[in-house]
Amino acid sequence: MNLTELISLEDRYQLLTYKKFPLDVVRGKGKYVYDSEGKEYLDLYGGHAVVSIGHCHPKLVKAIQDQAEKLIFYSNAVYSPIRAELSKLLVEVAPKGIGAVFFSNSGAEANETALKIARKFTGREEIISMENSFHGRTVGSLSVTGAKKYRDQVRPLLDCKFVPFGDLESVRNSISERTAAVMVEAIQSLAGVYMAKQGYYQGLQKLCEEKGALLIFDEVQTMPGRTGAMFACNNWEVTPDLITTAKGIAGGIPMGVTFVKEEIAKTITYGEQGSTFGGGQIACAASKATLEVIQEEKLVENARSVGEYALKIISEVPKVKEVRGLGLLIGVETDLPGGEVQKKLLSKGILVGTSDHPKTIRLLPPLIIERTDIDRFTNELRKIL
Ligand SMILES: Cc1ncc(COP(=O)(O)O)c(C=O)c1O
């Protein structure tokens, strides 16, 4: 089947909800993916921040194969050694104070879980979230998504107050004894990669403590390791009450995780939350292998040092207006439409993402990339601009 035939086949039978690269990816190895004609692409998009340890890492492949031979799935109605081992590992790497995890299958579900827990724990309804944020497509997570274009098609949603991201005063003016939680993306990625100033995140924690509201960090893109710290909140020495992750946590196998502070975890009892597939054995084996590779190959440190290098050298390219981000979550704003830059890079064998900012492209690569990959990207970008 050639690419034209493939496009018409897939588009005929699938809802047309995704704008796709004109590309078929059939194989991946490390930081590269390959199309059906064998053309190689440097993957600086990481399948949207999912391929955290690179494509088909041998240890991840083996963990999935070994687990598949033993047991592919059994539900949360029974105990499971691999689920137990992963839960322990996750709580051990989490910020101090986190006591337990809940497994689901996606970022949206991890966020739904966090919102439910916050509302039940506080007995309050109101959520404060940030303008231009993105938290997922289910009704609950969409309700706290500040980016209007995703929300406006589906009304009514749950009540949520939106305040400008990075502006502590607005939160101070909005938060009250009615607030169940303040929800924030550690770094606003889809918006165009925006990070708040030093002091903001600690300020949010303090305001939440004063009003008895919970602080929820959406780390769906940032944990594990992407910002050069295992959790982005480590960068600001904040321990949120609830932290969510998904994307890269199992190296490409679906998994969502909601991390819950000890004192909140203790209040949660049988039947309050559930997910058939959450904590399935293949996903747990994949996640455990992913975290072990991240630790053994020092990928958090790599994300930090390659990320620092990238911020510096990309910002030296003439016509780059701004480079934003932390570690290997990077937004590059130029004076050209993001889609145009993306298309030109694709023709040079480099995959990058776009964003909701019309002139910002995003790099969300596997955490294994090296400085030479950034050099290659930067040289091509320079020529394009
Ligand atoms: C910050 C953030 N939160 C939540 C989500 C939703 O995750 P999922 O698509 O796995 O439901 C995303 C997805 O892009 C995200 O970037």
PDB file of N, CA, C and O and ligand atoms in Angstrom, residues 48 106-108 111 134-136 185 218 220-221 246-247, ligand 1:
ATOM      1  N   HIS A  48       4.628  12.877  20.622  1.00  0.00           N
ATOM      2  CA  HIS A  48       4.001  13.813  21.564  1.00  0.00           C
ATOM      3  C   HIS A  48       4.449  13.533  23.009  1.00  0.00           C
ATOM      4  O   HIS A  48       3.611  13.254  23.890  1.00  0.00           O
ATOM      5  N   SER A 106      -4.600   7.235  30.986  1.00  0.00           N
ATOM      6  CA  SER A 106      -4.302   8.421  30.167  1.00  0.00           C
ATOM      7  C   SER A 106      -4.173   9.644  31.069  1.00  0.00           C
ATOM      8  O   SER A 106      -4.533   9.600  32.250  1.00  0.00           O
ATOM      9  N   GLY A 107      -3.692  10.725  30.459  1.00  0.00           N
ATOM     10  CA  GLY A 107      -3.552  11.967  31.205  1.00  0.00           C
ATOM     11  C   GLY A 107      -4.896  12.524  31.646  1.00  0.00           C
ATOM     12  O   GLY A 107      -5.051  13.006  32.777  1.00  0.00           O
ATOM     13  N   ALA A 108      -5.876  12.458  30.744  1.00  0.00           N
ATOM     14  CA  ALA A 108      -7.200  12.990  31.082  1.00  0.00           C
ATOM     15  C   ALA A 108      -7.773  12.250  32.285  1.00  0.00           C
ATOM     16  O   ALA A 108      -8.326  12.864  33.209  1.00  0.00           O
ATOM     17  N   ASN A 111      -6.134  13.208  35.485  1.00  0.00           N
ATOM     18  CA  ASN A 111      -6.630  14.505  35.950  1.00  0.00           C
ATOM     19  C   ASN A 111      -8.043  14.400  36.533  1.00  0.00           C
ATOM     20  O   ASN A 111      -8.365  15.032  37.546  1.00  0.00           O
ATOM     21  N   PHE A 134      -4.025  23.228  29.166  1.00  0.00           N
ATOM     22  CA  PHE A 134      -4.620  22.043  28.548  1.00  0.00           C
ATOM     23  C   PHE A 134      -4.522  20.876  29.521  1.00  0.00           C
ATOM     24  O   PHE A 134      -3.435  20.557  30.003  1.00  0.00           O
ATOM     25  N   HIS A 135      -5.675  20.240  29.795  1.00  0.00           N
ATOM     26  CA  HIS A 135      -5.655  19.131  30.753  1.00  0.00           C
ATOM     27  C   HIS A 135      -6.345  17.875  30.230  1.00  0.00           C
ATOM     28  O   HIS A 135      -6.480  16.911  30.983  1.00  0.00           O
ATOM     29  N   GLY A 136      -6.809  17.874  28.975  1.00  0.00           N
ATOM     30  CA  GLY A 136      -7.386  16.645  28.430  1.00  0.00           C
ATOM     31  C   GLY A 136      -8.769  16.850  27.865  1.00  0.00           C
ATOM     32  O   GLY A 136      -9.352  17.938  27.944  1.00  0.00           O
ATOM     33  N   GLU A 185      -0.618  23.327  35.057  1.00  0.00           N
ATOM     34  CA  GLU A 185       0.404  22.561  34.331  1.00  0.00           C
ATOM     35  C   GLU A 185       1.749  23.087  34.825  1.00  0.00           C
ATOM     36  O   GLU A 185       1.955  24.308  34.873  1.00  0.00           O
ATOM     37  N   ASP A 218      -0.421  19.204  37.065  1.00  0.00           N
ATOM     38  CA  ASP A 218      -0.528  18.336  35.898  1.00  0.00           C
ATOM     39  C   ASP A 218       0.885  18.188  35.327  1.00  0.00           C
ATOM     40  O   ASP A 218       1.430  19.108  34.721  1.00  0.00           O
ATOM     41  N   VAL A 220       1.621  15.658  33.212  1.00  0.00           N
ATOM     42  CA  VAL A 220       1.401  14.643  32.178  1.00  0.00           C
ATOM     43  C   VAL A 220       2.542  14.663  31.149  1.00  0.00           C
ATOM     44  O   VAL A 220       2.970  13.632  30.656  1.00  0.00           O
ATOM     45  N   GLN A 221       3.061  15.845  30.861  1.00  0.00           N
ATOM     46  CA  GLN A 221       4.176  15.923  29.903  1.00  0.00           C
ATOM     47  C   GLN A 221       5.536  15.925  30.586  1.00  0.00           C
ATOM     48  O   GLN A 221       6.534  15.595  29.963  1.00  0.00           O
ATOM     49  N   ALA A 246       1.220  10.864  32.721  1.00  0.00           N
ATOM     50  CA  ALA A 246       0.781   9.838  31.754  1.00  0.00           C
ATOM     51  C   ALA A 246       1.889   9.719  30.699  1.00  0.00           C
ATOM     52  O   ALA A 246       2.971   9.230  31.013  1.00  0.00           O
ATOM     53  N   LYS A 247       1.633  10.205  29.520  1.00  0.00           N
ATOM     54  CA  LYS A 247       2.538  10.168  28.354  1.00  0.00           C
ATOM     55  C   LYS A 247       3.766   9.253  28.459  1.00  0.00           C
ATOM     56  O   LYS A 247       3.729   8.107  28.078  1.00  0.00           O
TER      57      LYS A 247
HETATM   58  C1  LIG B   1      -0.518  18.753  30.137  1.00  0.00           C
HETATM   59  C2  LIG B   1      -1.454  17.696  29.616  1.00  0.00           C
HETATM   60  N1  LIG B   1      -2.414  17.235  30.434  1.00  0.00           N
HETATM   61  C3  LIG B   1      -3.273  16.281  30.031  1.00  0.00           C
HETATM   62  C4  LIG B   1      -3.221  15.767  28.757  1.00  0.00           C
HETATM   63  C5  LIG B   1      -4.204  14.719  28.338  1.00  0.00           C
HETATM   64  O1  LIG B   1      -3.541  13.490  28.227  1.00  0.00           O
HETATM   65  P1  LIG B   1      -4.211  12.290  27.404  1.00  0.00           P
HETATM   66  O2  LIG B   1      -4.201  12.685  25.965  1.00  0.00           O
HETATM   67  O3  LIG B   1      -3.305  11.118  27.697  1.00  0.00           O
HETATM   68  O4  LIG B   1      -5.565  12.092  27.951  1.00  0.00           O
HETATM   69  C6  LIG B   1      -2.242  16.222  27.877  1.00  0.00           C
HETATM   70  C7  LIG B   1      -2.165  15.701  26.489  1.00  0.00           C
HETATM   71  O5  LIG B   1      -1.564  16.242  25.597  1.00  0.00           O
HETATM   72  C8  LIG B   1      -1.333  17.213  28.321  1.00  0.00           C
HETATM   73  O6  LIG B   1      -0.387  17.696  27.517  1.00  0.00           O
END
